[in-house]
Amino acid sequence: MINSEHGLLEGLDEVDWAELGHAYGRAQDVPGQLTALCGQDEAAREGALRSLFGNIFHQGTRYSASPYAVPFLARIALAGPHPVREGALRLLTRLAIDWHDEYDLPGGIDIKAWRAAAAKLTMDEALAWYDEQIAAELD
């Protein structure tokens, strides 16, 4: 598997993507798009990111495939190929807080505090923490 030494796509094949949906139907194309994000072909990476934005976060809507893509996008944002980290983080941010959602947060978002907390973790600690959070979630 691509970038398996970092575990970026670990578990990708365990998700039944064909049973999940996105903006244009069944999500069986999402694993290929996530894999392309980790590839060497710059044009393929850019196309995959555009497709993911359009598929799992189309005009602010999240789909059944969206939360299943999050662990992979988070790993890519933290440890993926440098050219795609920012795009993966942008997509994660949109999935978490859409442009409409951010206006509904009464206390806003303390980006400085989030950055300070993240700066204290090594990449391995951040990945382990993230995996623990996902494992603990029931929904």
XYZ file of C-alpha atoms in Angstrom:
139
model
C 0.000 0.000 0.000
C 1.198 3.526 -0.729
C 2.911 5.187 2.231
C 2.214 2.153 4.387
C 5.279 2.910 6.496
C 3.346 5.826 7.932
C 0.010 4.018 7.969
C -1.634 6.820 6.006
C -4.044 4.503 4.217
C -4.176 1.707 6.761
C -7.702 0.318 6.878
C -8.752 1.836 3.555
C -9.690 -1.554 2.134
C -11.674 -2.446 5.254
C -14.339 0.184 4.545
C -17.262 -0.912 2.382
C -17.169 2.210 0.224
C -19.735 0.832 -2.242
C -22.322 0.865 0.557
C -21.577 4.514 1.334
C -22.730 7.482 -0.672
C -21.468 10.876 -1.739
C -22.809 13.717 -3.874
C -22.803 11.696 -7.064
C -23.868 8.252 -5.857
C -21.913 5.351 -4.429
C -18.509 6.161 -2.931
C -16.433 3.333 -4.393
C -14.238 5.953 -6.107
C -13.155 7.550 -2.799
C -10.374 4.999 -2.020
C -8.769 5.696 -5.389
C -8.943 9.426 -4.754
C -7.378 9.062 -1.303
C -4.678 6.833 -2.789
C -3.995 9.376 -5.548
C -3.447 12.050 -2.869
C -0.461 10.015 -1.680
C 0.963 9.434 -5.151
C 3.804 11.055 -7.033
C 1.729 12.509 -9.893
C 1.000 16.160 -9.096
C -1.876 16.446 -11.575
C -3.479 13.278 -10.187
C -3.134 14.614 -6.620
C -4.780 17.907 -7.559
C -7.573 16.110 -9.417
C -8.163 13.758 -6.495
C -8.438 16.658 -4.052
C -10.931 18.457 -6.313
C -12.935 15.255 -6.656
C -12.971 14.664 -2.908
C -14.170 18.217 -2.265
C -16.951 17.719 -4.811
C -17.869 14.233 -3.679
C -17.751 14.149 0.117
C -18.309 17.869 0.755
C -20.436 19.083 -2.123
C -21.644 22.656 -1.545
C -21.356 22.197 2.213
C -23.204 18.897 2.405
C -21.646 15.896 4.113
C -22.525 12.370 3.013
C -22.335 8.892 4.506
C -18.818 8.473 3.053
C -17.574 11.748 4.541
C -16.799 10.574 8.101
C -15.115 7.427 6.793
C -12.703 9.558 4.772
C -11.749 11.701 7.779
C -9.168 9.373 9.397
C -7.307 9.027 6.113
C -7.439 12.754 5.391
C -6.176 13.502 8.901
C -3.221 11.173 8.474
C -2.482 12.690 5.064
C -2.701 16.216 6.531
C -0.234 15.267 9.264
C 2.213 13.025 7.440
C 1.299 12.780 3.778
C 3.250 14.118 0.841
C 4.079 17.739 1.561
C 2.242 19.143 -1.495
C -1.144 17.723 -0.370
C -1.059 18.359 3.371
C -2.594 21.819 3.135
C -5.373 20.662 0.817
C -6.214 17.712 3.067
C -6.341 20.051 6.056
C -8.588 22.473 4.144
C -10.991 19.649 3.323
C -10.967 18.420 6.935
C -11.708 21.932 8.140
C -14.640 22.236 5.749
C -15.971 18.846 6.809
C -15.727 19.855 10.471
C -16.857 23.453 10.159
C -18.544 24.476 6.951
C -18.522 28.097 5.902
C -22.084 28.315 7.255
C -21.341 26.450 10.501
C -18.617 28.801 11.682
C -21.150 31.576 12.095
C -23.190 29.390 14.458
C -20.383 28.788 16.974
C -21.105 31.050 19.964
C -17.509 31.181 21.159
C -15.907 31.130 17.732
C -12.793 29.074 17.100
C -9.587 29.611 19.074
C -7.124 28.853 16.286
C -4.120 30.093 18.320
C -4.895 27.625 21.121
C -5.369 24.776 18.642
C -2.042 25.557 16.984
C -0.258 25.801 20.343
C -1.641 22.432 21.442
C -0.698 20.817 18.130
C 2.845 22.246 18.279
C 3.479 20.330 21.520
C 2.926 16.952 19.841
C 5.263 14.974 17.655
C 3.790 13.583 14.441
C 3.592 10.093 15.984
C 1.866 11.466 19.100
C -0.627 13.395 16.982
C -1.439 10.332 14.866
C -1.819 8.154 17.978
C -4.053 10.745 19.655
C -6.205 11.028 16.563
C -6.574 7.255 16.269
C -7.593 7.072 19.955
C -10.260 9.728 19.420
C -11.701 7.908 16.410
C -11.692 4.559 18.247
C -13.539 6.112 21.199
C -16.330 7.612 19.065
C -19.552 5.697 18.914
C -21.087 7.662 16.035
